[in-house]
């Protein structure tokens, strides 16, 4: 019995130690898993171009419509904004292919683009599993700060997007400002957050400028990206999302455009149809970004995830 207890204690002590080798070092080469053949990928891509050219987008903010029409977009008989395939492909060819996502400590800088893979966080959890009670409770600003400090110490996590919502802050502006401050306070790694409305962007980037030492410093080395959903599936622009994107672009903040359609609800049930639609919607955000500034840094975030048919809820962890 004594030997077994001693062996168990030694094993627990070994597990508690930091790994000698990082099991998931940043910058590994990806792209090896290819569930679709090249002809299948081409078919989905061509269908996405057809959707944008023949069906188009609706609920287009006037500021975007004016800019898109000046770059070759058309209004069809149904009053929808359509992007000709030649326009979309021209924008793809001139789009930003690679940019540096800065950390406030240069050792955390990462290059977005190419075939290297960097892991980070995401989500917007309104509940947190309490480490003391082992029960779920509403997430707080203190939780967000603790998660931020945790990620700052994890060598396999390269960037931190706020993973929970501080439900103890009721005012939307105060929520955005305090979220940004928690990220700023807790880590020197690259970070990401969202904004409720466009008017919240400038005050927060002004705060980032102060932290970096002066006006315009954030735009020189932007360490925070904006998570924005400018499209509401199926094929509708969100005016708030578009305006937030424009406000971020004016201050040099990289954009992470997220399309989170639910196959079987806001997108076709069959996988090929869902991929085609959500690719079209994500391309529409690429167009949106580039008609205002060609080559602006944007992360292509297409997240077609499932719907829970029992509850109608979004299944954020699904394949």
Tab-separated table of C-alpha atoms in Angstrom:
chain	number	residue	atom	x	y	z
A	1	UNK	CA	0.000	0.000	0.000
A	2	UNK	CA	2.796	2.409	0.882
A	3	UNK	CA	4.493	1.843	-2.458
A	4	UNK	CA	1.247	2.429	-4.397
A	5	UNK	CA	0.555	5.650	-2.478
A	6	UNK	CA	4.103	6.851	-3.096
A	7	UNK	CA	3.860	6.067	-6.811
A	8	UNK	CA	0.515	7.877	-7.032
A	9	UNK	CA	1.930	10.935	-5.286
A	10	UNK	CA	4.914	10.968	-7.622
A	11	UNK	CA	2.626	10.750	-10.660
A	12	UNK	CA	0.463	13.616	-9.377
A	13	UNK	CA	3.544	15.729	-8.772
A	14	UNK	CA	4.759	15.010	-12.304
A	15	UNK	CA	1.416	16.047	-13.785
A	16	UNK	CA	1.412	19.263	-11.740
A	17	UNK	CA	4.730	20.352	-13.216
A	18	UNK	CA	4.818	22.478	-16.353
A	19	UNK	CA	5.557	20.351	-19.440
A	20	UNK	CA	9.205	20.339	-20.450
A	21	UNK	CA	8.173	20.595	-24.079
A	22	UNK	CA	5.256	22.743	-25.245
A	23	UNK	CA	2.768	20.140	-26.540
A	24	UNK	CA	1.259	22.638	-28.968
A	25	UNK	CA	3.807	25.304	-29.897
A	26	UNK	CA	2.565	28.349	-31.840
A	27	UNK	CA	3.245	28.481	-35.549
A	28	UNK	CA	2.886	24.829	-36.515
A	29	UNK	CA	2.188	24.128	-40.193
A	30	UNK	CA	-1.490	23.488	-40.966
A	31	UNK	CA	-3.643	22.738	-43.979
A	32	UNK	CA	-2.972	19.020	-44.158
A	33	UNK	CA	-6.558	17.959	-43.478
A	34	UNK	CA	-8.542	18.283	-46.702
A	35	UNK	CA	-12.002	16.710	-46.430
A	36	UNK	CA	-13.035	18.112	-49.828
A	37	UNK	CA	-11.405	17.451	-53.168
A	38	UNK	CA	-10.198	20.363	-55.306
A	39	UNK	CA	-13.198	20.019	-57.698
A	40	UNK	CA	-15.596	20.081	-54.712
A	41	UNK	CA	-13.943	23.200	-53.323
A	42	UNK	CA	-14.184	24.828	-56.747
A	43	UNK	CA	-17.879	23.902	-57.015
A	44	UNK	CA	-18.673	25.482	-53.646
A	45	UNK	CA	-16.651	28.594	-54.536
A	46	UNK	CA	-18.414	28.994	-57.894
A	47	UNK	CA	-21.801	28.605	-56.197
A	48	UNK	CA	-20.859	31.315	-53.704
A	49	UNK	CA	-19.997	33.651	-56.588
A	50	UNK	CA	-23.337	32.843	-58.230
A	51	UNK	CA	-25.224	33.636	-55.021
A	52	UNK	CA	-23.550	37.034	-54.727
A	53	UNK	CA	-24.070	37.874	-58.402
A	54	UNK	CA	-27.651	36.624	-58.879
A	55	UNK	CA	-29.279	36.772	-55.419
A	56	UNK	CA	-27.231	39.402	-53.638
A	57	UNK	CA	-27.527	41.084	-50.252
A	58	UNK	CA	-30.361	42.974	-48.599
A	59	UNK	CA	-30.686	45.532	-45.758
A	60	UNK	CA	-27.602	47.319	-47.080
A	61	UNK	CA	-26.643	50.516	-45.222
A	62	UNK	CA	-26.625	53.494	-47.588
A	63	UNK	CA	-22.976	54.274	-46.903
A	64	UNK	CA	-21.997	50.756	-48.011
A	65	UNK	CA	-24.373	50.715	-50.979
A	66	UNK	CA	-22.908	53.949	-52.336
A	67	UNK	CA	-19.340	52.702	-51.972
A	68	UNK	CA	-20.110	49.265	-53.464
A	69	UNK	CA	-21.917	50.696	-56.499
A	70	UNK	CA	-18.903	52.898	-57.182
A	71	UNK	CA	-16.759	49.748	-57.293
A	72	UNK	CA	-18.955	47.779	-59.710
A	73	UNK	CA	-21.857	46.383	-57.685
A	74	UNK	CA	-25.381	46.327	-59.144
A	75	UNK	CA	-28.936	46.614	-57.819
A	76	UNK	CA	-31.158	43.810	-59.216
A	77	UNK	CA	-34.907	43.894	-59.921
A	78	UNK	CA	-35.668	42.828	-56.343
A	79	UNK	CA	-33.707	45.788	-55.001
A	80	UNK	CA	-30.881	43.621	-53.668
A	81	UNK	CA	-27.221	44.601	-53.898
A	82	UNK	CA	-25.381	42.141	-56.154
A	83	UNK	CA	-21.660	41.702	-56.618
A	84	UNK	CA	-20.547	40.530	-60.091
A	85	UNK	CA	-18.101	37.636	-59.983
A	86	UNK	CA	-15.425	39.751	-61.691
A	87	UNK	CA	-15.749	42.366	-58.927
A	88	UNK	CA	-15.467	39.773	-56.154
A	89	UNK	CA	-12.487	38.035	-57.725
A	90	UNK	CA	-10.761	41.357	-58.307
A	91	UNK	CA	-11.137	42.167	-54.625
A	92	UNK	CA	-9.907	38.695	-53.615
A	93	UNK	CA	-6.753	39.134	-55.701
A	94	UNK	CA	-6.002	42.537	-54.138
A	95	UNK	CA	-7.068	41.641	-50.578
A	96	UNK	CA	-4.637	41.548	-47.663
A	97	UNK	CA	-2.995	38.114	-47.583
A	98	UNK	CA	-0.800	38.570	-44.529
A	99	UNK	CA	-0.425	41.000	-41.637
A	100	UNK	CA	1.212	41.189	-38.226
A	101	UNK	CA	-1.085	40.837	-35.243
A	102	UNK	CA	0.934	42.628	-32.594
A	103	UNK	CA	1.307	41.903	-28.922
A	104	UNK	CA	2.150	44.737	-26.569
A	105	UNK	CA	5.242	42.671	-25.863
A	106	UNK	CA	6.946	42.060	-29.247
A	107	UNK	CA	7.706	38.446	-28.298
A	108	UNK	CA	3.975	37.749	-28.729
A	109	UNK	CA	3.708	39.168	-32.287
A	110	UNK	CA	2.215	36.678	-34.748
A	111	UNK	CA	1.825	36.774	-38.522
A	112	UNK	CA	-1.717	36.107	-39.731
A	113	UNK	CA	-1.732	34.435	-43.135
A	114	UNK	CA	0.132	31.629	-44.821
A	115	UNK	CA	0.082	28.080	-43.485
A	116	UNK	CA	1.097	28.599	-39.852
A	117	UNK	CA	-1.460	27.889	-37.120
A	118	UNK	CA	-1.903	29.888	-33.913
A	119	UNK	CA	-4.450	28.957	-31.275
A	120	UNK	CA	-6.512	31.486	-29.361
A	121	UNK	CA	-9.760	31.758	-27.479
A	122	UNK	CA	-13.268	32.855	-28.374
A	123	UNK	CA	-16.827	32.846	-27.178
A	124	UNK	CA	-19.184	35.055	-25.235
A	125	UNK	CA	-20.173	32.925	-22.251
A	126	UNK	CA	-22.704	34.482	-19.901
A	127	UNK	CA	-22.029	31.774	-17.317
A	128	UNK	CA	-18.807	30.601	-15.677
A	129	UNK	CA	-18.066	27.342	-13.878
A	130	UNK	CA	-16.995	28.515	-10.421
A	131	UNK	CA	-13.714	26.896	-9.381
A	132	UNK	CA	-14.718	26.913	-5.714
A	133	UNK	CA	-18.370	25.775	-5.785
A	134	UNK	CA	-18.070	23.751	-9.031
A	135	UNK	CA	-21.411	25.228	-10.093
A	136	UNK	CA	-22.326	27.557	-12.933
A	137	UNK	CA	-23.051	31.194	-12.104
A	138	UNK	CA	-23.271	34.462	-14.105
A	139	UNK	CA	-19.911	35.567	-15.516
A	140	UNK	CA	-18.355	38.704	-14.033
A	141	UNK	CA	-15.686	41.231	-14.957
A	142	UNK	CA	-13.437	39.594	-12.366
A	143	UNK	CA	-13.832	36.272	-14.209
A	144	UNK	CA	-12.845	37.911	-17.487
A	145	UNK	CA	-9.760	39.424	-15.885
A	146	UNK	CA	-8.794	36.054	-14.368
A	147	UNK	CA	-9.204	34.292	-17.726
A	148	UNK	CA	-7.069	36.998	-19.352
A	149	UNK	CA	-4.275	36.531	-16.792
A	150	UNK	CA	-4.478	32.770	-17.250
A	151	UNK	CA	-4.069	32.961	-21.019
A	152	UNK	CA	-1.157	35.364	-20.569
A	153	UNK	CA	0.746	32.472	-18.949
A	154	UNK	CA	-0.241	29.662	-21.347
A	155	UNK	CA	2.528	29.136	-23.932
A	156	UNK	CA	0.279	27.259	-26.376
A	157	UNK	CA	-2.311	30.093	-26.596
A	158	UNK	CA	-1.120	32.924	-28.822
A	159	UNK	CA	-3.974	35.430	-28.551
A	160	UNK	CA	-6.937	36.077	-26.306
A	161	UNK	CA	-10.438	37.018	-27.367
A	162	UNK	CA	-12.674	37.848	-24.443
A	163	UNK	CA	-14.286	34.499	-23.668
A	164	UNK	CA	-17.055	35.633	-21.346
A	165	UNK	CA	-19.436	38.543	-20.862
A	166	UNK	CA	-19.259	40.569	-17.653
A	167	UNK	CA	-22.933	40.315	-16.749
A	168	UNK	CA	-22.358	42.396	-13.615
A	169	UNK	CA	-21.982	45.501	-15.813
A	170	UNK	CA	-25.368	46.545	-17.172
A	171	UNK	CA	-24.544	49.636	-19.259
A	172	UNK	CA	-23.327	48.676	-22.752
A	173	UNK	CA	-20.730	51.439	-22.995
A	174	UNK	CA	-19.316	50.644	-19.570
A	175	UNK	CA	-19.284	46.968	-20.517
A	176	UNK	CA	-17.244	47.604	-23.676
A	177	UNK	CA	-14.793	49.935	-21.906
A	178	UNK	CA	-14.265	47.625	-18.933
A	179	UNK	CA	-13.881	44.598	-21.203
A	180	UNK	CA	-11.158	46.429	-23.120
A	181	UNK	CA	-9.463	47.483	-19.877
A	182	UNK	CA	-9.483	43.913	-18.520
A	183	UNK	CA	-7.763	42.716	-21.700
A	184	UNK	CA	-5.274	45.573	-21.492
A	185	UNK	CA	-4.545	44.937	-17.818
A	186	UNK	CA	-4.343	41.158	-17.939
A	187	UNK	CA	-2.089	40.295	-20.886
A	188	UNK	CA	0.524	41.605	-23.290
A	189	UNK	CA	-0.541	39.072	-25.939
A	190	UNK	CA	-2.688	40.090	-28.940
A	191	UNK	CA	-6.354	40.382	-27.952
A	192	UNK	CA	-9.805	40.594	-29.528
A	193	UNK	CA	-13.157	42.020	-28.471
A	194	UNK	CA	-16.466	43.230	-29.862
A	195	UNK	CA	-18.264	46.575	-29.745
A	196	UNK	CA	-21.985	47.112	-29.207
A	197	UNK	CA	-22.135	50.174	-31.486
A	198	UNK	CA	-19.744	52.245	-33.585
A	199	UNK	CA	-19.699	55.132	-31.103
A	200	UNK	CA	-17.858	52.944	-28.588
A	201	UNK	CA	-14.835	52.404	-30.840
A	202	UNK	CA	-13.072	55.773	-30.572
A	203	UNK	CA	-13.062	56.071	-26.744
A	204	UNK	CA	-11.620	52.570	-26.395
A	205	UNK	CA	-8.895	53.081	-28.983
A	206	UNK	CA	-8.115	56.419	-27.299
A	207	UNK	CA	-7.544	54.376	-24.128
A	208	UNK	CA	-5.265	52.004	-26.068
A	209	UNK	CA	-3.312	55.033	-27.371
A	210	UNK	CA	-2.785	56.221	-23.797
A	211	UNK	CA	-1.523	52.775	-22.765
A	212	UNK	CA	0.935	52.756	-25.676
A	213	UNK	CA	2.246	56.243	-24.993
A	214	UNK	CA	0.426	58.717	-27.203
A	215	UNK	CA	-2.084	59.599	-29.888
A	216	UNK	CA	-1.978	57.320	-32.942
A	217	UNK	CA	0.254	54.718	-31.299
A	218	UNK	CA	-2.380	51.978	-31.547
A	219	UNK	CA	-2.651	52.338	-35.326
A	220	UNK	CA	1.115	51.861	-35.622
A	221	UNK	CA	1.014	48.446	-33.914
A	222	UNK	CA	-2.603	47.368	-33.378
A	223	UNK	CA	-2.724	44.676	-30.695
A	224	UNK	CA	-6.514	44.270	-30.616
A	225	UNK	CA	-8.811	42.965	-33.347
A	226	UNK	CA	-12.542	43.616	-33.599
A	227	UNK	CA	-14.889	40.634	-33.727
A	228	UNK	CA	-17.790	41.777	-35.891
A	229	UNK	CA	-20.783	40.054	-37.491
A	230	UNK	CA	-21.684	42.416	-40.348
A	231	UNK	CA	-23.998	39.845	-41.956
A	232	UNK	CA	-27.126	38.266	-40.507
A	233	UNK	CA	-27.802	34.976	-42.250
A	234	UNK	CA	-29.284	34.522	-44.722
A	235	UNK	CA	-27.773	37.291	-46.880
A	236	UNK	CA	-28.629	40.382	-44.846
A	237	UNK	CA	-26.248	43.072	-43.719
A	238	UNK	CA	-26.377	44.259	-40.119
A	239	UNK	CA	-26.222	48.050	-40.053
A	240	UNK	CA	-24.703	48.111	-36.555
A	241	UNK	CA	-22.042	45.599	-37.599
A	242	UNK	CA	-21.177	47.483	-40.780
A	243	UNK	CA	-20.889	50.783	-38.935
A	244	UNK	CA	-18.672	49.236	-36.249
A	245	UNK	CA	-16.408	47.861	-38.993
A	246	UNK	CA	-16.113	51.281	-40.628
A	247	UNK	CA	-15.316	52.911	-37.266
A	248	UNK	CA	-12.608	50.317	-36.591
A	249	UNK	CA	-11.078	50.817	-40.025
A	250	UNK	CA	-10.761	54.552	-39.412
A	251	UNK	CA	-8.565	53.782	-36.397
A	252	UNK	CA	-6.524	50.936	-37.909
A	253	UNK	CA	-8.024	48.057	-35.932
A	254	UNK	CA	-7.881	44.690	-37.773
A	255	UNK	CA	-11.286	43.146	-38.391
A	256	UNK	CA	-12.293	39.567	-37.657
A	257	UNK	CA	-15.495	39.162	-39.668
A	258	UNK	CA	-17.613	36.327	-38.294
A	259	UNK	CA	-20.434	34.601	-40.164
A	260	UNK	CA	-22.190	32.228	-37.763
A	261	UNK	CA	-25.066	30.718	-39.719
A	262	UNK	CA	-26.930	27.658	-38.438
A	263	UNK	CA	-27.461	24.930	-41.066
A	264	UNK	CA	-31.071	23.828	-41.007
A	265	UNK	CA	-32.214	27.193	-39.639
A	266	UNK	CA	-30.529	30.266	-41.130
A	267	UNK	CA	-28.632	28.280	-43.771
A	268	UNK	CA	-29.423	25.204	-45.901
A	269	UNK	CA	-29.377	21.874	-44.065
A	270	UNK	CA	-27.111	20.039	-46.561
A	271	UNK	CA	-23.446	20.736	-45.851
A	272	UNK	CA	-22.569	21.781	-49.416
A	273	UNK	CA	-25.423	24.289	-49.498
A	274	UNK	CA	-24.496	25.678	-46.102
A	275	UNK	CA	-20.846	26.071	-47.111
A	276	UNK	CA	-21.821	27.804	-50.344
A	277	UNK	CA	-24.138	30.279	-48.635
A	278	UNK	CA	-21.837	31.096	-45.738
A	279	UNK	CA	-18.853	31.421	-48.067
A	280	UNK	CA	-20.886	33.920	-50.098
A	281	UNK	CA	-21.769	35.827	-46.938
A	282	UNK	CA	-18.160	35.887	-45.758
A	283	UNK	CA	-17.035	37.064	-49.191
A	284	UNK	CA	-19.621	39.837	-48.908
A	285	UNK	CA	-17.816	41.046	-45.770
A	286	UNK	CA	-14.513	40.920	-47.645
A	287	UNK	CA	-16.097	43.088	-50.333
A	288	UNK	CA	-17.550	45.401	-47.668
A	289	UNK	CA	-14.113	45.920	-46.114
A	290	UNK	CA	-12.219	46.402	-49.358
A	291	UNK	CA	-14.566	48.858	-51.060
A	292	UNK	CA	-13.676	51.256	-48.250
A	293	UNK	CA	-9.950	50.448	-48.159
A	294	UNK	CA	-8.404	47.976	-50.572
A	295	UNK	CA	-6.059	45.558	-48.835
A	296	UNK	CA	-7.279	46.309	-45.317
A	297	UNK	CA	-6.378	43.522	-42.808
A	298	UNK	CA	-9.402	41.266	-42.323
A	299	UNK	CA	-9.634	37.756	-40.923
A	300	UNK	CA	-11.969	35.525	-42.953
A	301	UNK	CA	-14.145	33.982	-40.235
A	302	UNK	CA	-16.715	31.556	-41.634
A	303	UNK	CA	-18.358	29.615	-38.774
A	304	UNK	CA	-21.293	27.520	-40.064
A	305	UNK	CA	-22.264	25.676	-36.883
A	306	UNK	CA	-25.219	23.511	-36.000
A	307	UNK	CA	-28.552	24.241	-34.346
A	308	UNK	CA	-29.752	22.167	-31.393
A	309	UNK	CA	-33.061	20.818	-32.733
A	310	UNK	CA	-34.308	20.194	-29.188
A	311	UNK	CA	-34.026	23.812	-28.074
A	312	UNK	CA	-33.323	25.937	-31.156
A	313	UNK	CA	-30.094	27.101	-29.510
A	314	UNK	CA	-26.813	27.750	-31.286
A	315	UNK	CA	-24.393	24.841	-30.828
A	316	UNK	CA	-21.137	26.771	-30.622
A	317	UNK	CA	-18.928	23.744	-30.023
A	318	UNK	CA	-20.247	21.614	-32.858
A	319	UNK	CA	-18.313	20.454	-35.903
